[in-house]
Amino acid sequence: MEISLRHVANMLNEAERIVITAHIHPDGDSLGSMLALYASLAAQGKKVWLLLDDEVPAVYRFLPGAELIRRPEGKMEADLLVVLDASDADRVTAVVEAVRAKTLNIDHHISNTKFTDYWYIDSQAAATGEIILDLLHLMKLEITADIAVNLFTAIATDCGFFRYANASSATLRHAADLIDRGARPHVIAEQLETKPLASIMTLRGVLDSLEIHAGGRIATVTVYVDAAENAAETTEGYINYPRNIEGVELAVLFKPVDDNATRVSFRSRRLDVARLALGFGGGGHARAAGCTVASGLAGAKEQILRAAERLLAESGL
Ligand SMILES: [Mn+2]
């Protein structure tokens, strides 16, 4: 059932035992939103748990409270399970199975499949963090400096530090509000941009894998990382290299998982890549989306390129 933000606030006020989760392969928005909501509800004396069926990538471990995020273990009961920044059930399976509770989804993905008991979706918001900030104001909860750091990171990372098309004047007003409450953008940016040497070494291989297709309109790169690294590091930033090439309408990042799975990320300037991702059971936004293709790298590449060239033609690009 679709509900208003006021109704979301009422549900949170009424619940005493609340589990907060977000999508697997967590990013700054999902983690920052989780931690901000956690801190505000826990400060009210509620029993709150942060569950995620994934590791927190190393780059986000500076977020205040990140160490409180646990993997689900066994079954549990709660009054409410809040699912943040997740657009479909596939991305939260383990936690939803482990927790018996009413489910509430707060999200900003246009591709949201409305998979919970209750949902609040604002596809105009650049980040779920923007919605959480509005919610905390509505609930008249204190926004501490730690909460501000989490929400600023959530918002900034989902709009390329205010450079992407989804960064609206409202996005910047939210960010300004958070700076007033103690978020320091230059400190957060430095945390996010400082990389381990291994990540730069990986970049060498990524650039080596660059391929140009469709007469220069599609650029692809491939990231090979073993499972352990995969869990600890975020590789999404690599897609900006093909994305920034002159004339490229569609950037694709392939991440081979095994012989039967290849994760794929898309970025574009004008093309609706959410449509492309949806065709492979994925989702996302118009200019940034992703999916997993049930095939090894070569097969996935072939299928994606075929679908992408068709979409380019249909879109007149
Ligand atoms: Mn998001």
Short mmCIF file of C-alpha atoms and ligand atoms in Angstrom, two decimals:
data_model
loop_
_atom_site.label_atom_id
_atom_site.label_comp_id
_atom_site.label_asym_id
_atom_site.label_seq_id
_atom_site.Cartn_x
_atom_site.Cartn_y
_atom_site.Cartn_z
CA MET A 1 0.00 0.00 0.00
CA GLU A 2 1.33 3.42 -0.96
CA ILE A 3 1.55 5.73 2.04
CA SER A 4 2.46 9.37 2.73
CA LEU A 5 5.62 10.48 4.52
CA ARG A 6 3.40 11.44 7.48
CA HIS A 7 2.10 7.86 7.55
CA VAL A 8 5.72 6.59 7.44
CA ALA A 9 6.46 8.81 10.46
CA ASN A 10 3.44 7.41 12.31
CA MET A 11 4.47 3.82 11.60
CA LEU A 12 7.98 4.50 12.92
CA ASN A 13 6.58 6.26 16.00
CA GLU A 14 4.30 3.34 16.80
CA ALA A 15 6.86 0.55 16.27
CA GLU A 16 9.08 -0.41 19.20
CA ARG A 17 11.25 -3.12 17.57
CA ILE A 18 12.50 -1.99 14.18
CA VAL A 19 14.88 -3.70 11.76
CA ILE A 20 16.49 -1.52 9.11
CA THR A 21 18.00 -2.97 5.95
CA ALA A 22 18.94 -1.93 2.41
CA HIS A 23 19.93 -3.53 -0.88
CA ILE A 24 22.86 -5.90 -1.31
CA HIS A 25 26.04 -4.45 -2.90
CA PRO A 26 25.49 -1.45 -0.63
CA ASP A 27 26.44 2.06 -1.71
CA GLY A 28 26.79 5.38 0.08
CA ASP A 29 23.08 6.14 -0.13
CA SER A 30 21.87 2.81 1.25
CA LEU A 31 24.43 2.77 4.07
CA GLY A 32 24.17 6.45 4.99
CA SER A 33 20.37 6.26 5.02
CA MET A 34 20.40 3.11 7.18
CA LEU A 35 22.81 4.59 9.71
CA ALA A 36 21.00 7.94 9.92
CA LEU A 37 17.61 6.36 10.49
CA TYR A 38 19.12 3.94 13.01
CA ALA A 39 20.72 6.71 15.06
CA SER A 40 17.52 8.78 15.18
CA LEU A 41 15.28 5.88 16.20
CA ALA A 42 17.73 4.39 18.69
CA ALA A 43 18.02 7.84 20.34
CA GLN A 44 14.28 7.60 21.06
CA GLY A 45 14.87 4.45 23.10
CA LYS A 46 13.55 2.03 20.48
CA LYS A 47 15.08 -1.40 19.86
CA VAL A 48 16.66 -1.07 16.44
CA TRP A 49 18.75 -3.50 14.40
CA LEU A 50 20.81 -2.88 11.27
CA LEU A 51 20.86 -6.00 9.11
CA LEU A 52 22.46 -6.36 5.69
CA ASP A 53 23.20 -9.49 3.71
CA ASP A 54 26.57 -8.15 2.58
CA GLU A 55 29.84 -6.64 3.78
CA VAL A 56 30.20 -2.89 4.24
CA PRO A 57 32.71 -1.86 1.52
CA ALA A 58 35.95 -0.57 3.05
CA VAL A 59 35.45 2.90 1.59
CA TYR A 60 32.25 3.39 3.64
CA ARG A 61 33.59 2.14 6.99
CA PHE A 62 34.24 5.72 8.10
CA LEU A 63 30.49 6.33 8.32
CA PRO A 64 29.49 6.83 11.98
CA GLY A 65 27.93 3.57 13.24
CA ALA A 66 29.04 1.42 10.27
CA GLU A 67 30.37 -1.20 12.69
CA LEU A 68 26.81 -1.82 13.97
CA ILE A 69 25.69 -3.37 10.68
CA ARG A 70 25.28 -7.16 11.01
CA ARG A 71 24.39 -10.02 8.72
CA PRO A 72 21.07 -11.73 9.47
CA GLU A 73 21.49 -14.79 11.72
CA GLY A 74 18.50 -17.06 12.21
CA LYS A 75 14.92 -15.88 12.41
CA MET A 76 13.69 -12.92 14.41
CA GLU A 77 10.50 -11.04 15.02
CA ALA A 78 10.01 -7.26 14.96
CA ASP A 79 7.22 -4.73 14.63
CA LEU A 80 8.56 -3.22 11.45
CA LEU A 81 11.17 -4.02 8.79
CA VAL A 82 12.27 -0.87 6.97
CA VAL A 83 13.82 -1.56 3.56
CA LEU A 84 15.79 1.44 2.30
CA ASP A 85 16.94 2.36 -1.20
CA ALA A 86 15.95 -1.05 -2.61
CA SER A 87 13.74 -1.26 -5.68
CA ASP A 88 12.91 -4.96 -5.75
CA ALA A 89 12.65 -8.04 -3.56
CA ASP A 90 15.66 -9.79 -5.14
CA ARG A 91 17.99 -7.27 -3.58
CA VAL A 92 16.93 -7.89 0.03
CA THR A 93 15.97 -11.59 0.07
CA ALA A 94 17.97 -12.89 3.04
CA VAL A 95 16.91 -10.17 5.50
CA VAL A 96 13.25 -10.27 4.44
CA GLU A 97 13.28 -14.05 4.97
CA ALA A 98 14.94 -13.77 8.38
CA VAL A 99 12.69 -11.08 9.87
CA ARG A 100 9.02 -11.59 10.60
CA ALA A 101 7.50 -8.09 10.56
CA LYS A 102 5.40 -5.67 8.56
CA THR A 103 7.56 -4.38 5.70
CA LEU A 104 7.99 -0.74 4.70
CA ASN A 105 10.03 0.36 1.68
CA ILE A 106 11.43 3.89 1.41
CA ASP A 107 13.06 4.42 -1.96
CA HIS A 108 13.71 6.75 -4.90
CA HIS A 109 14.16 4.31 -7.81
CA ILE A 110 11.79 4.88 -10.71
CA SER A 111 11.95 1.12 -11.41
CA ASN A 112 10.59 0.25 -7.93
CA THR A 113 8.44 -2.90 -8.07
CA LYS A 114 6.42 -2.15 -4.88
CA PHE A 115 7.29 -5.43 -3.19
CA THR A 116 6.60 -4.60 0.47
CA ASP A 117 3.42 -4.24 2.58
CA TYR A 118 3.79 -0.43 2.61
CA TRP A 119 5.92 1.89 0.48
CA TYR A 120 6.92 5.52 0.08
CA ILE A 121 8.67 6.16 -3.22
CA ASP A 122 9.83 9.59 -4.39
CA SER A 123 11.56 9.22 -7.73
CA GLN A 124 12.28 12.98 -7.77
CA ALA A 125 14.64 12.57 -4.81
CA ALA A 126 18.27 12.25 -5.88
CA ALA A 127 18.89 9.86 -3.01
CA THR A 128 17.00 7.96 -0.34
CA GLY A 129 19.04 10.14 2.04
CA GLU A 130 17.00 13.17 0.92
CA ILE A 131 13.77 11.40 1.89
CA ILE A 132 15.23 10.35 5.26
CA LEU A 133 16.22 13.96 6.00
CA ASP A 134 12.66 15.14 5.23
CA LEU A 135 11.35 12.34 7.43
CA LEU A 136 13.55 13.27 10.40
CA HIS A 137 12.41 16.90 10.11
CA LEU A 138 8.79 15.78 9.92
CA MET A 139 9.27 13.64 13.05
CA LYS A 140 11.05 16.57 14.74
CA LEU A 141 14.00 14.33 15.59
CA GLU A 142 17.40 15.75 16.41
CA ILE A 143 19.86 15.68 13.51
CA THR A 144 23.26 15.22 15.12
CA ALA A 145 26.59 15.78 13.37
CA ASP A 146 26.96 12.00 12.91
CA ILE A 147 23.55 11.79 11.29
CA ALA A 148 24.46 14.75 9.08
CA VAL A 149 27.66 12.98 7.92
CA ASN A 150 25.67 9.85 7.04
CA LEU A 151 22.97 11.73 5.16
CA PHE A 152 25.39 14.05 3.36
CA THR A 153 27.33 10.99 2.18
CA ALA A 154 24.08 9.30 1.11
CA ILE A 155 23.01 12.28 -0.96
CA ALA A 156 26.41 13.28 -2.37
CA THR A 157 27.36 9.77 -3.53
CA ASP A 158 24.07 9.22 -5.37
CA CYS A 159 24.38 12.40 -7.44
CA GLY A 160 28.12 12.38 -8.17
CA PHE A 161 28.73 15.12 -5.61
CA PHE A 162 25.98 17.28 -7.13
CA ARG A 163 27.16 16.94 -10.72
CA TYR A 164 24.57 14.49 -12.13
CA ALA A 165 21.21 15.30 -13.69
CA ASN A 166 19.35 14.14 -10.56
CA ALA A 167 20.95 16.88 -8.41
CA SER A 168 18.13 19.43 -8.03
CA SER A 169 17.99 22.67 -6.09
CA ALA A 170 16.22 20.65 -3.39
CA THR A 171 19.19 18.26 -3.31
CA LEU A 172 21.55 21.18 -2.69
CA ARG A 173 19.24 22.65 -0.04
CA HIS A 174 19.23 19.32 1.76
CA ALA A 175 23.02 19.24 1.54
CA ALA A 176 23.30 22.80 2.84
CA ASP A 177 21.07 21.90 5.79
CA LEU A 178 23.38 18.97 6.59
CA ILE A 179 26.49 21.18 6.41
CA ASP A 180 24.83 23.49 8.93
CA ARG A 181 24.38 20.45 11.16
CA GLY A 182 28.01 19.36 11.05
CA ALA A 183 28.71 17.50 7.79
CA ARG A 184 32.03 18.64 6.30
CA PRO A 185 32.01 17.95 2.53
CA HIS A 186 35.79 18.15 2.07
CA VAL A 187 36.38 15.60 4.84
CA ILE A 188 33.76 13.24 3.42
CA ALA A 189 35.11 13.68 -0.13
CA GLU A 190 38.62 12.85 1.04
CA GLN A 191 37.39 9.69 2.80
CA LEU A 192 35.61 8.58 -0.35
CA GLU A 193 38.42 9.42 -2.75
CA THR A 194 41.37 7.94 -0.87
CA LYS A 195 41.95 4.51 -2.33
CA PRO A 196 44.16 1.58 -1.41
CA LEU A 197 47.03 0.98 -3.83
CA ALA A 198 45.34 -2.27 -4.94
CA SER A 199 42.43 -0.28 -6.27
CA ILE A 200 44.69 1.82 -8.53
CA MET A 201 46.45 -1.37 -9.69
CA THR A 202 43.01 -2.77 -10.58
CA LEU A 203 42.30 0.44 -12.50
CA ARG A 204 45.26 -0.37 -14.77
CA GLY A 205 43.58 -3.62 -15.77
CA VAL A 206 40.20 -1.94 -16.13
CA LEU A 207 41.56 0.64 -18.58
CA ASP A 208 43.31 -2.15 -20.47
CA SER A 209 39.93 -3.87 -20.94
CA LEU A 210 38.35 -0.82 -22.63
CA GLU A 211 36.38 -1.65 -25.79
CA ILE A 212 34.53 0.70 -28.11
CA HIS A 213 31.41 -0.45 -29.95
CA ALA A 214 28.58 0.95 -32.10
CA GLY A 215 30.80 3.45 -33.86
CA GLY A 216 32.04 4.99 -30.63
CA ARG A 217 28.66 5.31 -28.91
CA ILE A 218 29.17 2.39 -26.51
CA ALA A 219 32.26 1.97 -24.32
CA THR A 220 32.74 -1.06 -22.09
CA VAL A 221 35.20 -2.02 -19.39
CA THR A 222 35.59 -5.22 -17.39
CA VAL A 223 36.61 -5.54 -13.74
CA TYR A 224 38.08 -8.81 -12.53
CA VAL A 225 38.09 -9.09 -8.78
CA ASP A 226 38.11 -12.19 -6.63
CA ALA A 227 35.22 -12.79 -4.28
CA ALA A 228 36.93 -11.48 -1.15
CA GLU A 229 38.03 -8.24 -2.77
CA ASN A 230 34.65 -7.97 -4.37
CA ALA A 231 32.99 -7.83 -0.97
CA ALA A 232 35.37 -5.31 0.51
CA GLU A 233 35.87 -2.86 -2.33
CA THR A 234 33.51 -0.86 -4.40
CA THR A 235 34.23 -0.89 -8.12
CA GLU A 236 31.44 1.38 -9.31
CA GLY A 237 33.76 4.35 -9.82
CA TYR A 238 35.54 2.62 -12.69
CA ILE A 239 32.55 3.12 -14.95
CA ASN A 240 33.21 6.85 -15.04
CA TYR A 241 36.21 6.30 -17.32
CA PRO A 242 34.20 4.92 -20.26
CA ARG A 243 31.33 7.28 -19.37
CA ASN A 244 33.54 10.33 -19.80
CA ILE A 245 34.76 9.47 -23.31
CA GLU A 246 33.68 11.97 -25.96
CA GLY A 247 30.83 10.65 -28.12
CA VAL A 248 29.95 7.79 -25.78
CA GLU A 249 26.20 7.53 -25.13
CA LEU A 250 26.38 4.35 -23.07
CA ALA A 251 29.07 3.14 -20.68
CA VAL A 252 28.96 -0.46 -19.51
CA LEU A 253 30.96 -2.11 -16.74
CA PHE A 254 31.11 -5.90 -16.72
CA LYS A 255 31.99 -7.75 -13.55
CA PRO A 256 32.27 -11.50 -14.13
CA VAL A 257 31.05 -13.45 -11.08
CA ASP A 258 31.27 -17.00 -12.46
CA ASP A 259 30.38 -19.03 -15.58
CA ASN A 260 26.68 -18.35 -14.99
CA ALA A 261 26.62 -14.80 -13.71
CA THR A 262 27.99 -11.46 -14.85
CA ARG A 263 27.09 -8.26 -13.05
CA VAL A 264 26.58 -5.30 -15.35
CA SER A 265 26.38 -1.57 -14.61
CA PHE A 266 25.20 1.10 -17.04
CA ARG A 267 25.71 4.86 -17.20
CA SER A 268 24.44 7.19 -19.89
CA ARG A 269 23.94 10.83 -20.76
CA ARG A 270 20.63 10.63 -22.62
CA LEU A 271 19.71 6.97 -22.99
CA ASP A 272 17.18 5.41 -20.58
CA VAL A 273 19.36 2.66 -19.12
CA ALA A 274 16.75 1.63 -16.53
CA ARG A 275 14.88 0.16 -19.52
CA LEU A 276 17.98 -1.72 -20.60
CA ALA A 277 18.55 -3.11 -17.10
CA LEU A 278 14.89 -4.08 -16.67
CA GLY A 279 15.15 -6.25 -19.79
CA PHE A 280 17.66 -8.38 -17.88
CA GLY A 281 15.76 -8.44 -14.59
CA GLY A 282 17.69 -5.53 -13.09
CA GLY A 283 16.70 -1.95 -12.40
CA GLY A 284 17.84 1.52 -11.46
CA HIS A 285 17.53 5.03 -12.73
CA ALA A 286 17.29 6.54 -16.22
CA ARG A 287 21.01 7.45 -16.28
CA ALA A 288 22.43 4.81 -13.93
CA ALA A 289 21.22 1.24 -13.71
CA GLY A 290 22.43 -2.34 -13.40
CA CYS A 291 21.55 -5.99 -13.73
CA THR A 292 22.98 -9.48 -13.47
CA VAL A 293 23.06 -11.55 -16.67
CA ALA A 294 22.83 -15.34 -16.20
CA SER A 295 25.85 -16.04 -18.36
CA GLY A 296 29.65 -15.91 -18.37
CA LEU A 297 31.41 -12.76 -19.56
CA ALA A 298 31.44 -13.52 -23.30
CA GLY A 299 27.74 -14.44 -23.40
CA ALA A 300 26.74 -11.49 -21.24
CA LYS A 301 28.70 -9.08 -23.40
CA GLU A 302 27.03 -10.38 -26.55
CA GLN A 303 23.50 -10.13 -25.08
CA ILE A 304 24.05 -6.69 -23.57
CA LEU A 305 25.62 -5.20 -26.69
CA ARG A 306 22.80 -6.53 -28.86
CA ALA A 307 20.14 -5.06 -26.55
CA ALA A 308 22.07 -1.79 -26.18
CA GLU A 309 22.45 -1.27 -29.93
CA ARG A 310 18.73 -1.91 -30.34
CA LEU A 311 17.91 0.64 -27.64
CA LEU A 312 20.27 3.20 -29.22
CA ALA A 313 18.51 2.74 -32.55
CA GLU A 314 15.04 2.99 -30.97
CA SER A 315 16.08 6.12 -29.09
CA GLY A 316 17.47 7.72 -32.25
CA LEU A 317 20.94 8.11 -30.72
MN MN B 1 19.96 5.51 -3.84
#
